[in-house]
Short mmCIF file of C-alpha atoms in Angstrom, two decimals:
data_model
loop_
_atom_site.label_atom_id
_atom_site.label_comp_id
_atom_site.label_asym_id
_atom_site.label_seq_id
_atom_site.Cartn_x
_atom_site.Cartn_y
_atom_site.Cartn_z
CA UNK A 1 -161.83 -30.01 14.67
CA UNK A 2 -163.05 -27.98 17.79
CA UNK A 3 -160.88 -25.72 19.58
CA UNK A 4 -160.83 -25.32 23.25
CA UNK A 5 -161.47 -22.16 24.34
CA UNK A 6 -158.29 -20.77 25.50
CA UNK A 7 -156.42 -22.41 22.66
CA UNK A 8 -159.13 -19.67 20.49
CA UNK A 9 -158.86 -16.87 22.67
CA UNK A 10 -155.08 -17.10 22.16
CA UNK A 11 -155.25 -17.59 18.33
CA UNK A 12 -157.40 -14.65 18.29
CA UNK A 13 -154.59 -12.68 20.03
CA UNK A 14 -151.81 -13.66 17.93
CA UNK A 15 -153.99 -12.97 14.73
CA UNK A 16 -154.42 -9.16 16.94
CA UNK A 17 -151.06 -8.90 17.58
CA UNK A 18 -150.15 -9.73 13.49
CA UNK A 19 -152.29 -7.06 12.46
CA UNK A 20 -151.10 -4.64 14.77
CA UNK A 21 -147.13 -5.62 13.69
CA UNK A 22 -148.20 -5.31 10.60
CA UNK A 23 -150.04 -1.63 10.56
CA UNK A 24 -146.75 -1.13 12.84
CA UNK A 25 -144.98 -1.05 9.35
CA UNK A 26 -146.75 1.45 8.08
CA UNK A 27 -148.68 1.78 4.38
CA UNK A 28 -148.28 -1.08 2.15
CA UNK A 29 -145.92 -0.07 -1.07
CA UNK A 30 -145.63 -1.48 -4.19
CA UNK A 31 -147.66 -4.33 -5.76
CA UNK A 32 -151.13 -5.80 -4.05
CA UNK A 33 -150.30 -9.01 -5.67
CA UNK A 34 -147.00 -9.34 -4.24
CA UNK A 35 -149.25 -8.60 -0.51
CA UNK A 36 -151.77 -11.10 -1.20
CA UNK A 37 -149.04 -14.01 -2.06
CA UNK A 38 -147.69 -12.93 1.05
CA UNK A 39 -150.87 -13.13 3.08
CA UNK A 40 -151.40 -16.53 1.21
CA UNK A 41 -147.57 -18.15 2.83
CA UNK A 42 -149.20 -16.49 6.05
CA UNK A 43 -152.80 -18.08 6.30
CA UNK A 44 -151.61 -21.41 5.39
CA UNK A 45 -148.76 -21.04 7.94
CA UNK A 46 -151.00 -20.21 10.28
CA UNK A 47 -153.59 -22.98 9.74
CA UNK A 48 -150.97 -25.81 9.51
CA UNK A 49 -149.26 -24.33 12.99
CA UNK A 50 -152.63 -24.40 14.85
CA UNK A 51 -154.02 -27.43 12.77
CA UNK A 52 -151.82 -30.29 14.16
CA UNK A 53 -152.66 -33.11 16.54
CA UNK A 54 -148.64 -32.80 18.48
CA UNK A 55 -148.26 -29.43 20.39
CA UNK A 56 -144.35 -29.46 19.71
CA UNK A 57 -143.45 -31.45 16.27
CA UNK A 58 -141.39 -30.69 13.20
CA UNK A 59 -144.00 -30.02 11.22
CA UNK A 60 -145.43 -27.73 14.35
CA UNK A 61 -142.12 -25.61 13.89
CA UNK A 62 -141.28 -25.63 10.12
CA UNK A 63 -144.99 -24.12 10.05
CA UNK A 64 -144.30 -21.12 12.36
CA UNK A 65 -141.08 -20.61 10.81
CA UNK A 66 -142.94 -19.56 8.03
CA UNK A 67 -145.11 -17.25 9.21
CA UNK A 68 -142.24 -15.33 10.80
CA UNK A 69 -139.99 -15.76 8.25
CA UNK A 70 -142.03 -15.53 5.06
CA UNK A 71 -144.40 -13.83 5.88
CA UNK A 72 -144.38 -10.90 8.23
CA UNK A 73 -140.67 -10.40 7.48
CA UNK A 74 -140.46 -10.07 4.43
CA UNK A 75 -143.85 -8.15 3.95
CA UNK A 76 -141.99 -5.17 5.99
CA UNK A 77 -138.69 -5.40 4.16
CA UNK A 78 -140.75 -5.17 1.10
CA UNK A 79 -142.60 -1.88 2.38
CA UNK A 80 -139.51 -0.29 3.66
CA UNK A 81 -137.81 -1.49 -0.10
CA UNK A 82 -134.69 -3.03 2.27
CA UNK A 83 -132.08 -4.50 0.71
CA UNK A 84 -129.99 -6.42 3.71
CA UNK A 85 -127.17 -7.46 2.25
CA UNK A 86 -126.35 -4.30 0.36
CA UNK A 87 -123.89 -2.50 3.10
CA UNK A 88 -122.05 -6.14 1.87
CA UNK A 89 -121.34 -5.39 -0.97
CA UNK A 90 -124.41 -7.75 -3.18
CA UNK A 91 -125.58 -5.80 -6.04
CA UNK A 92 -129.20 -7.66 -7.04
CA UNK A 93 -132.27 -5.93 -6.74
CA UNK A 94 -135.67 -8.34 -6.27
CA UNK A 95 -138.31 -6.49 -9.07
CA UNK A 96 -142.18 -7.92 -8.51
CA UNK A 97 -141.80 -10.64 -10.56
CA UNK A 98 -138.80 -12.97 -8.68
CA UNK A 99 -140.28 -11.97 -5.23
CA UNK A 100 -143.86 -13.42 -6.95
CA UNK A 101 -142.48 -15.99 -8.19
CA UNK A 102 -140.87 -16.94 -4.82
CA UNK A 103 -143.91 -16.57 -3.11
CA UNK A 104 -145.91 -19.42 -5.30
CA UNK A 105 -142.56 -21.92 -5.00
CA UNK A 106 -143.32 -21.39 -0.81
CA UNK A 107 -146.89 -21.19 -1.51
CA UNK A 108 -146.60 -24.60 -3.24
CA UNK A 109 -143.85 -26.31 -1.14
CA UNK A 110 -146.09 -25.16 2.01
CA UNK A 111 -149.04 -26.89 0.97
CA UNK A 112 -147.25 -29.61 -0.83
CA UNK A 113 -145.35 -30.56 3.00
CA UNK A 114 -148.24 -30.16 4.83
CA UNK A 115 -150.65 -32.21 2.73
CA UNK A 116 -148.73 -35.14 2.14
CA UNK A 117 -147.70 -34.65 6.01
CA UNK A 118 -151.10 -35.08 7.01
CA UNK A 119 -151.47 -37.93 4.49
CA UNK A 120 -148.28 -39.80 6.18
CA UNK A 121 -149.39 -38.97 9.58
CA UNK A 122 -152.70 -40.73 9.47
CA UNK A 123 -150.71 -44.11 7.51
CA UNK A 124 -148.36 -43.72 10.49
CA UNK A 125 -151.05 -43.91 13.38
CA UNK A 126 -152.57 -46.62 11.23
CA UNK A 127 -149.33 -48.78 11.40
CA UNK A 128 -148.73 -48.02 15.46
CA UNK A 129 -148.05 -51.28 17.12
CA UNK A 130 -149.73 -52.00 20.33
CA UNK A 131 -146.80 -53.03 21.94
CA UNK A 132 -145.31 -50.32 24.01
CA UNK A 133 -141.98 -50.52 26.13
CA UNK A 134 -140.99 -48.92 29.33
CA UNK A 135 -137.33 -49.15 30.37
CA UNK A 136 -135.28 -49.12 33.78
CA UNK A 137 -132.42 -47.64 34.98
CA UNK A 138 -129.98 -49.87 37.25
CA UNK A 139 -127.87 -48.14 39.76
CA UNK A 140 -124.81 -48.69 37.72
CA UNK A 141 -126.36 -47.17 34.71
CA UNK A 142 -127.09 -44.40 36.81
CA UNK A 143 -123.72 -43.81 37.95
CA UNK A 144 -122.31 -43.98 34.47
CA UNK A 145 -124.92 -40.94 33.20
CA UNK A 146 -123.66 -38.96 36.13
CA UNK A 147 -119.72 -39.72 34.95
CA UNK A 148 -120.74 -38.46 31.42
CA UNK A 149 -122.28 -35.63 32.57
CA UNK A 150 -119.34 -34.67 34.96
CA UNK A 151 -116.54 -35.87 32.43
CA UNK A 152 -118.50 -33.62 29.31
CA UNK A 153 -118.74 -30.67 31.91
CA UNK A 154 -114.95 -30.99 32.76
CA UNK A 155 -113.72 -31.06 29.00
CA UNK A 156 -115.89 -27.84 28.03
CA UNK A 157 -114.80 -25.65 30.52
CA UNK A 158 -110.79 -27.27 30.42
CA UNK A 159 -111.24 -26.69 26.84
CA UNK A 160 -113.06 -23.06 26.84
CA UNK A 161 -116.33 -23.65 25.04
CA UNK A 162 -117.72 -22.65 28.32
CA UNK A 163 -116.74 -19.36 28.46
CA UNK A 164 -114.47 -18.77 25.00
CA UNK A 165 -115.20 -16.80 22.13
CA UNK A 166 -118.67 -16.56 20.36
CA UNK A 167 -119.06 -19.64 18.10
CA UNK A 168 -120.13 -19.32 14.56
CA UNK A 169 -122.81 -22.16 12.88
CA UNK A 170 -119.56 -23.96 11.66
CA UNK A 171 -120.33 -27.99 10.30
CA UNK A 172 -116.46 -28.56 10.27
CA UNK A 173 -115.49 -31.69 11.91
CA UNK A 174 -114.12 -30.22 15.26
CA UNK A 175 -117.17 -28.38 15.74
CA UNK A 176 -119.33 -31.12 15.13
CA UNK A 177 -117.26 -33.19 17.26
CA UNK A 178 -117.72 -30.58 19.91
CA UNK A 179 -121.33 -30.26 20.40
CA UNK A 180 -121.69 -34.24 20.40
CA UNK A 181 -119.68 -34.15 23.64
CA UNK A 182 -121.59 -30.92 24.94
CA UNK A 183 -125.18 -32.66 23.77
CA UNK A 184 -123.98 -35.89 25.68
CA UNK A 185 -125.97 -35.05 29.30
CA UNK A 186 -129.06 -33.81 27.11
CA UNK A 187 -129.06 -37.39 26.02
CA UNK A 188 -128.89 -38.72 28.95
CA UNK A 189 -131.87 -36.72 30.16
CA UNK A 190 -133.77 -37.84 27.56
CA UNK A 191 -133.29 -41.54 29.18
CA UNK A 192 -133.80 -40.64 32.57
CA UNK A 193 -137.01 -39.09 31.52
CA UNK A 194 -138.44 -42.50 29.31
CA UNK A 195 -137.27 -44.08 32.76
CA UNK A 196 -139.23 -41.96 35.15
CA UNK A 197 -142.14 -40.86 33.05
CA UNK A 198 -143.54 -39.71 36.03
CA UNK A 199 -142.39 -36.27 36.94
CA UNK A 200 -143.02 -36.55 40.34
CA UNK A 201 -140.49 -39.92 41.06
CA UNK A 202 -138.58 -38.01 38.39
CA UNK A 203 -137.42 -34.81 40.41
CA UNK A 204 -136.99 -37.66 43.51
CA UNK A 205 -133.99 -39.00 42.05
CA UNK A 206 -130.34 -37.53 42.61
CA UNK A 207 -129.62 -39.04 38.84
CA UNK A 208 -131.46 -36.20 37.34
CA UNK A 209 -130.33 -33.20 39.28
CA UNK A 210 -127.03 -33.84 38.08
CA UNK A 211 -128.18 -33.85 34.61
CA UNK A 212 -130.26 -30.81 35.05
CA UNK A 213 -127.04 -28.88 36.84
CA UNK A 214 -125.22 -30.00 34.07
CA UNK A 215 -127.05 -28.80 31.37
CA UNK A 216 -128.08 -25.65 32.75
CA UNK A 217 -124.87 -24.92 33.29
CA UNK A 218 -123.53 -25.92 29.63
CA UNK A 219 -126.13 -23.79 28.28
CA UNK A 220 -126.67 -21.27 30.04
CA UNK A 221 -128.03 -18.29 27.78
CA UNK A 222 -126.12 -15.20 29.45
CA UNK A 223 -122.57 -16.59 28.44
CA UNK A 224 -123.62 -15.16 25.11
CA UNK A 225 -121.29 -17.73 23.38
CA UNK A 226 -122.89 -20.52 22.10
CA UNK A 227 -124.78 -20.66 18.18
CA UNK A 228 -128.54 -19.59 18.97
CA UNK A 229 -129.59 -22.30 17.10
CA UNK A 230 -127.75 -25.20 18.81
CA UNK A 231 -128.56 -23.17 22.31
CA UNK A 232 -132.09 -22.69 21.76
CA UNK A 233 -132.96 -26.13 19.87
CA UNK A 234 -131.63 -27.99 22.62
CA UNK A 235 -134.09 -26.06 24.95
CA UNK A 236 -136.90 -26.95 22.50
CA UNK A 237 -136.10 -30.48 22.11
CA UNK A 238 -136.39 -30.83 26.40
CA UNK A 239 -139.79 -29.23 26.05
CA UNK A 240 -140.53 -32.16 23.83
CA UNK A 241 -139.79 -34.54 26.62
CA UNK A 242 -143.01 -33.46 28.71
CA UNK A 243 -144.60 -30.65 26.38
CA UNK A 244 -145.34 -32.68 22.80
CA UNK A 245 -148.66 -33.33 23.97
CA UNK A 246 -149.98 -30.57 25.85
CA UNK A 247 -153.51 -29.98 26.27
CA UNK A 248 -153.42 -26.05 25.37
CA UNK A 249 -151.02 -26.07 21.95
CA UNK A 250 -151.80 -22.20 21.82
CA UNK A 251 -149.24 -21.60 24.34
CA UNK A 252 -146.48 -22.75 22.70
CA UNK A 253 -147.49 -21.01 19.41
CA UNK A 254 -147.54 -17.74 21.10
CA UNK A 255 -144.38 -18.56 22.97
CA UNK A 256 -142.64 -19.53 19.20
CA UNK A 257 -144.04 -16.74 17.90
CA UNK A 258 -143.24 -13.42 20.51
CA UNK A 259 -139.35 -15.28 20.82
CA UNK A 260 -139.22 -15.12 16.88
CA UNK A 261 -140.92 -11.75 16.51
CA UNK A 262 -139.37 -9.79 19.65
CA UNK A 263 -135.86 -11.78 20.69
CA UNK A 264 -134.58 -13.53 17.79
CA UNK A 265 -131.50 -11.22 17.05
CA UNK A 266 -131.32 -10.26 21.00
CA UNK A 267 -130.21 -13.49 21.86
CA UNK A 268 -126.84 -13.24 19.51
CA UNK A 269 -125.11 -12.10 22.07
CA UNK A 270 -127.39 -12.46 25.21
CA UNK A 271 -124.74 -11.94 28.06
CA UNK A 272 -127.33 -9.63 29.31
CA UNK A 273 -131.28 -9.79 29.81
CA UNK A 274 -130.88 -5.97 29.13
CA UNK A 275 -130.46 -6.76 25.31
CA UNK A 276 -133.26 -7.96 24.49
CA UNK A 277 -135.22 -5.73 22.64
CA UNK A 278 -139.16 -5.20 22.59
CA UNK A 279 -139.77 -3.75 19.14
CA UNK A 280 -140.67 -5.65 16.20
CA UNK A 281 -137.59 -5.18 13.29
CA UNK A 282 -137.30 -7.53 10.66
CA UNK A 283 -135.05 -4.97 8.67
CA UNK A 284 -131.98 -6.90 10.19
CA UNK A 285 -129.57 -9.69 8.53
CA UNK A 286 -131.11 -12.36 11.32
CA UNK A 287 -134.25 -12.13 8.91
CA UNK A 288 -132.64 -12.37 5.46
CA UNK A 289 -134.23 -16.30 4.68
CA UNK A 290 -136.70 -14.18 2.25
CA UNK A 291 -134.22 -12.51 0.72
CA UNK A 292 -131.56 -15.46 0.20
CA UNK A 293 -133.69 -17.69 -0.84
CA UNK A 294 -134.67 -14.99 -3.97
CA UNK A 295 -131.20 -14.73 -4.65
CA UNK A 296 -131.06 -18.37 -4.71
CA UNK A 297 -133.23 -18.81 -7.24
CA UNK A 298 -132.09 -15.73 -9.14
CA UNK A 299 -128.64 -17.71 -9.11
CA UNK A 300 -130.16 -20.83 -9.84
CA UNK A 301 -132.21 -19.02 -12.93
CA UNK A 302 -128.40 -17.88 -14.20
CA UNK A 303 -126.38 -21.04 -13.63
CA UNK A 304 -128.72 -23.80 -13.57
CA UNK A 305 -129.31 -26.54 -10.87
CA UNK A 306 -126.74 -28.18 -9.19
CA UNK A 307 -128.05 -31.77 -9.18
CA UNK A 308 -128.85 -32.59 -5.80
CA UNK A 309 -125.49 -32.21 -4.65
CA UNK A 310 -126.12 -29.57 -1.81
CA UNK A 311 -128.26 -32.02 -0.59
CA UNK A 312 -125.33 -34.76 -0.69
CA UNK A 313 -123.07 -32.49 0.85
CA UNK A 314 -125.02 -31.70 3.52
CA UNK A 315 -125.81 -35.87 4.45
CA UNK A 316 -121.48 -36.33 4.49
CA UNK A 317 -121.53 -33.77 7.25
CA UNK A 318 -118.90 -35.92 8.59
CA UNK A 319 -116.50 -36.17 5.99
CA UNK A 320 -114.28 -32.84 6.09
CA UNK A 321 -113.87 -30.99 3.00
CA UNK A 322 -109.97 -31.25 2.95
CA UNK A 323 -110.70 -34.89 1.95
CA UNK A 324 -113.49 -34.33 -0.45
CA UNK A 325 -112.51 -31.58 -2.67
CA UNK A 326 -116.15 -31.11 -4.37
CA UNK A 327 -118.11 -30.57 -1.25
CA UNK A 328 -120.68 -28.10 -1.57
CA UNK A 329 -120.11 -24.79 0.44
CA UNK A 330 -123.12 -23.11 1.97
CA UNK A 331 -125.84 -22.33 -0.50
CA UNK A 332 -126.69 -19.30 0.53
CA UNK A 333 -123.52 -18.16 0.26
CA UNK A 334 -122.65 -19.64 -3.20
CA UNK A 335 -125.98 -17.77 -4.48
CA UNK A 336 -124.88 -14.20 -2.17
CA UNK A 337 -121.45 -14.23 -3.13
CA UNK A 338 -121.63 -14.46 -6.71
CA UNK A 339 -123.91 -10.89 -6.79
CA UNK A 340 -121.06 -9.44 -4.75
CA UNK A 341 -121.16 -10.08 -1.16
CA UNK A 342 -118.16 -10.27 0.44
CA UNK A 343 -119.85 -12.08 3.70
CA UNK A 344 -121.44 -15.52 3.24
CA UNK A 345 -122.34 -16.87 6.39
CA UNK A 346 -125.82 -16.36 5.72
CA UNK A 347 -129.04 -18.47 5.59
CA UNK A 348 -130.04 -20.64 3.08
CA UNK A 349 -134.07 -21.90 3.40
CA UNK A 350 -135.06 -25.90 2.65
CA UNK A 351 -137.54 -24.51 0.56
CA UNK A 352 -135.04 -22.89 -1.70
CA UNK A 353 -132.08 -25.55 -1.60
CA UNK A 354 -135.33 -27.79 -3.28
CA UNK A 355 -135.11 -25.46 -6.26
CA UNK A 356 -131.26 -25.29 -5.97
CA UNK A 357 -130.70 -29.00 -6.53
CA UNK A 358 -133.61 -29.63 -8.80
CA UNK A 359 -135.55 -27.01 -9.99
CA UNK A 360 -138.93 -27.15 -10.45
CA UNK A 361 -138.80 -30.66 -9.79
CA UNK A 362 -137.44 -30.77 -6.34
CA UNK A 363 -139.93 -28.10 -5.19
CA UNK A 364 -142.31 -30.46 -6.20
CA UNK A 365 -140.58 -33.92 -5.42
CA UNK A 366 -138.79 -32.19 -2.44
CA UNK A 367 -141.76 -31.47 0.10
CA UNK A 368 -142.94 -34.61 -0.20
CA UNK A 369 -140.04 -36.69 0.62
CA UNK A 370 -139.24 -34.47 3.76
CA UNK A 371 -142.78 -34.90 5.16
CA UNK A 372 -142.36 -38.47 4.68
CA UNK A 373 -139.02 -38.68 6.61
CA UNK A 374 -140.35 -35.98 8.85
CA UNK A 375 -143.83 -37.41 9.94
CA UNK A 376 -142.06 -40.99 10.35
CA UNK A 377 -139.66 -38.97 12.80
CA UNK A 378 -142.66 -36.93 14.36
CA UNK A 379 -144.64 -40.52 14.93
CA UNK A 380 -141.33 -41.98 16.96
CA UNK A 381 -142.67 -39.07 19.75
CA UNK A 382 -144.17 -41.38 22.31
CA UNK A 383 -141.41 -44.02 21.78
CA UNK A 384 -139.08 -45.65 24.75
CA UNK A 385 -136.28 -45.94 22.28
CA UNK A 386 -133.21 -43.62 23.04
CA UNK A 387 -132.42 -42.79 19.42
CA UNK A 388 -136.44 -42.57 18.17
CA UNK A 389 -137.57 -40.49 21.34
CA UNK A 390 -134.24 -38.89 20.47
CA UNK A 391 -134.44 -38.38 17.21
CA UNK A 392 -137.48 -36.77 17.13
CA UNK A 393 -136.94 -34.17 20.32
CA UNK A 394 -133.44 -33.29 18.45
CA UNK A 395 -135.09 -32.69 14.81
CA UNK A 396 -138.27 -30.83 16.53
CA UNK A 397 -136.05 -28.54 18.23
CA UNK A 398 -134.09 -28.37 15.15
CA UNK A 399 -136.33 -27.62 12.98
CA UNK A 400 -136.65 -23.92 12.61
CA UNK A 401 -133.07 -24.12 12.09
CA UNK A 402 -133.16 -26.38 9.55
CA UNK A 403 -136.27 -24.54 8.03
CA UNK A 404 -133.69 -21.44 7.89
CA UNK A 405 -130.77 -23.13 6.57
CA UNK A 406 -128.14 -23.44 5.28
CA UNK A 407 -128.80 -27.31 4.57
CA UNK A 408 -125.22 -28.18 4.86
CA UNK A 409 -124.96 -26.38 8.77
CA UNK A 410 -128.18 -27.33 9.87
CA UNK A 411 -127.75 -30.97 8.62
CA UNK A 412 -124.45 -31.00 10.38
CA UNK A 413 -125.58 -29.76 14.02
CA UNK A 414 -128.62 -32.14 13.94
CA UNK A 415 -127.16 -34.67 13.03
CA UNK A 416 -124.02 -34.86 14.94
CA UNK A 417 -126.90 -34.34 17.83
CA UNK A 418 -128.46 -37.68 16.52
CA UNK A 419 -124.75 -39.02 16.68
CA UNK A 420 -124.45 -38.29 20.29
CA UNK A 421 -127.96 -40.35 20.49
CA UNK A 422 -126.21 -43.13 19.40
CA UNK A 423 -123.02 -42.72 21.41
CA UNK A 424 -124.91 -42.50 24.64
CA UNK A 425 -127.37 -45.43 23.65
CA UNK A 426 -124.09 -47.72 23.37
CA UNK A 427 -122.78 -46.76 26.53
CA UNK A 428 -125.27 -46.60 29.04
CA UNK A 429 -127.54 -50.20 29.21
CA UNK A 430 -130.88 -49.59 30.47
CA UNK A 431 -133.43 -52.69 30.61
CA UNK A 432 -136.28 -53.07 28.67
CA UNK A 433 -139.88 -54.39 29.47
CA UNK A 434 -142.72 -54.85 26.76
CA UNK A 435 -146.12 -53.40 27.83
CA UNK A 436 -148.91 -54.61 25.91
CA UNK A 437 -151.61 -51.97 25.27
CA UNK A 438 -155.07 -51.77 24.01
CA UNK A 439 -155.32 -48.93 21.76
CA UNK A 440 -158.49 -48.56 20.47
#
């Protein structure tokens, strides 16, 4: 595959700026083997971030995830010998051989995902009909996206989201309920942009400034109270709208990658541009994915697998727990809580909740199944389908999130998002016109 210029020029730089974070951590301590499993997760997260044909995808993200996350994190926790949870209260210490044999169930799940994503991917194009549809906007359907939009303003501020207390990555049923009424305008952006795909007659029409308002003003970073996650997805997932093609797909790698690196635990409580913070620190709770996800498999090596039924709790996001007794609590936590940790809001990777529910089996069986369900969601990307163009802006910007876990939160934010898809789709009619298409 040849790479434009600038797209290599900018590789180049990250790969610069990696080694220099990296030397930034100072001499490498303990065993070379644990390093070179390490720059294994790294090289194939790299190639798989700069080796796909969508500049913004799920794939795209779940890739450079990894390379912050399980790579250059953990190789500096593992120099400085940082325990994160320990100040918590977890007594487990992670000797050579779990954090090896961590790095081979990534190693494998990483090539496992992206191989049989590439595999679906090109079965996917194959299957693309040539029949394309555009859609169109009548003035009443206009009017009732600008109602929504005003209405879902009104209730968050009445109600205090806007301005309240800082909200935690909760999946209970008022929360979820919540963020389907704040995602509602976001959905209806993502029809007024199918409708105008031309950004010109777009930013003509009165429709979508009150969608834009609306948003900005829902999220809006500096309140410093909404879940970074949720905040931060639903900025990625509008960068899908006009960004999932892009002609330079360096950009948004180095974007992903300086945000991960440099603001990630700034924007907590970002209620003011002078918190971010410039220096590279992985030695901070934000970046404990490694580190759960060893004592997740150091949990599941004590009490066995739990039968897919994190993964089942996680789908019922809907059904609240006061009704079904047996629903799984976050992994992570289960796993953190049993070595002592008092706190258990933590994160929970994909990769690991594989191993939780099946073992060695579902880090096999488990990679494959996602890429399957995830390239069939990355192929709906040029789609004039509210809940397909939806569904895959909502799980792209999702994805990192998702990637991070827990399963059960993550499921539950993305998709009571999809939820609000549907909602919207029911309520505002737009009118559809096939376009026949020669696609060579």
């Amino acid at each position: 595959m040849k790479i434009k210029t600038k797209n290599l020029l900018v590789y180049l730089g990250i790969i610069l700026a990696t080694i220099l974070i990296l030397n930034s951590f100072g001499e490498p301590k303990g065993s070379p083997i644990v390093y070179v499993t390490l720059s294994i997760i790294g090289f194939i997260s790299f190639f798989f971030s700069a080796h796909t044909k969508l500049n913004i995808c799920i794939r795209r993200n779940i890739n450079i995830f990894s390379y912050v996350f399980f790579f250059l994190a953990p190789w500096q926790q593992y120099t400085m010998d940082s325990i994160l949870w320990e100040s918590n209260g977890l007594r487990l210490q992670y000797p050579d051989e779990l954090r090896l044999k961590t790095n081979f169930i990534i190693i494998i799940c990483l090539l496992l995902y992206n191989v049989s994503s590439e595999f679906f991917e090109k079965r996917e194009s194959a299957r693309k009909s040539e029949a394309m549809y555009e859609i169109h906007l009548s003035g009443q359907s206009k009017k009732i996206i600008s109602v929504i939009c005003v209405i879902s303003l009104l209730l968050v501020i009445v109600s205090g989201k806007l301005f309240g207390a800082d909200s935690v990555e909760s999946s209970s049923l008022t929360d979820q309920l919540w963020n389907i009424v704040m995602f509602f305008p976001v959905c209806c952006l993502y029809i007024i942009a199918m409708a105008y795909p031309d950004r010109k007659n777009l930013v003509r029409k009165n429709v979508f400034w009150v969608v834009l308002v609306t948003i900005a003003i829902i999220y809006f970073p500096l309140f410093g109270v909404m879940a970074r996650f949720l905040l931060f997805g639903t900025y990625i997932s509008i960068l899908c709208l006009w960004f999932s093609k892009a002609k330079y797909n360096s950009y948004y790698f180095l974007l992903m990658f300086l945000g991960l690196c440099f603001a990630f635990s700034s924007l907590r409580h970002l209620s003011n541009l002078t918190n971010l913070s410039f220096i590279v620190d992985f030695i901070h709770p934000d970046f404990d994915a490694y580190q759960i996800m060893m004592t997740l498999i150091k949990y599941t090596e004590n009490k066995g697998i739990v039968f897919g039924r994190n993964v089942v709790s996680a789908l019922a996001f809907l059904i609240p727990r006061s009704i079904w007794k047996g629903k799984f609590a976050n992994s992570g936590g289960i796993a953190i809580n049993y070595y002592g940790s008092w706190f258990t809001n933590v994160s929970s990777p994909l990769f690991g909740e594989f191993y939780f529910a099946f073992g060695w089996l579902g880090v096999m069986a488990g990679p494959i199944l996602v890429a399957y369900i995830f390239s069939k969601i990355d192929s709906w990307n040029s789609e004039t389908h509210l809940m397909k163009k939806g569904t895959f802006c909502i799980f792209s910007g999702m994805a990192i999130y998702i990637s991070r876990g827990s399963l059960l939160a993550s499921m539950a934010y993305t998709l009571g998002l999809v939820l609000s898809c549907y909602v919207i789709s029911k309520v505002v009619h737009v009118g559809v016109k096939k376009i026949n298409l020669n696609i060579p």
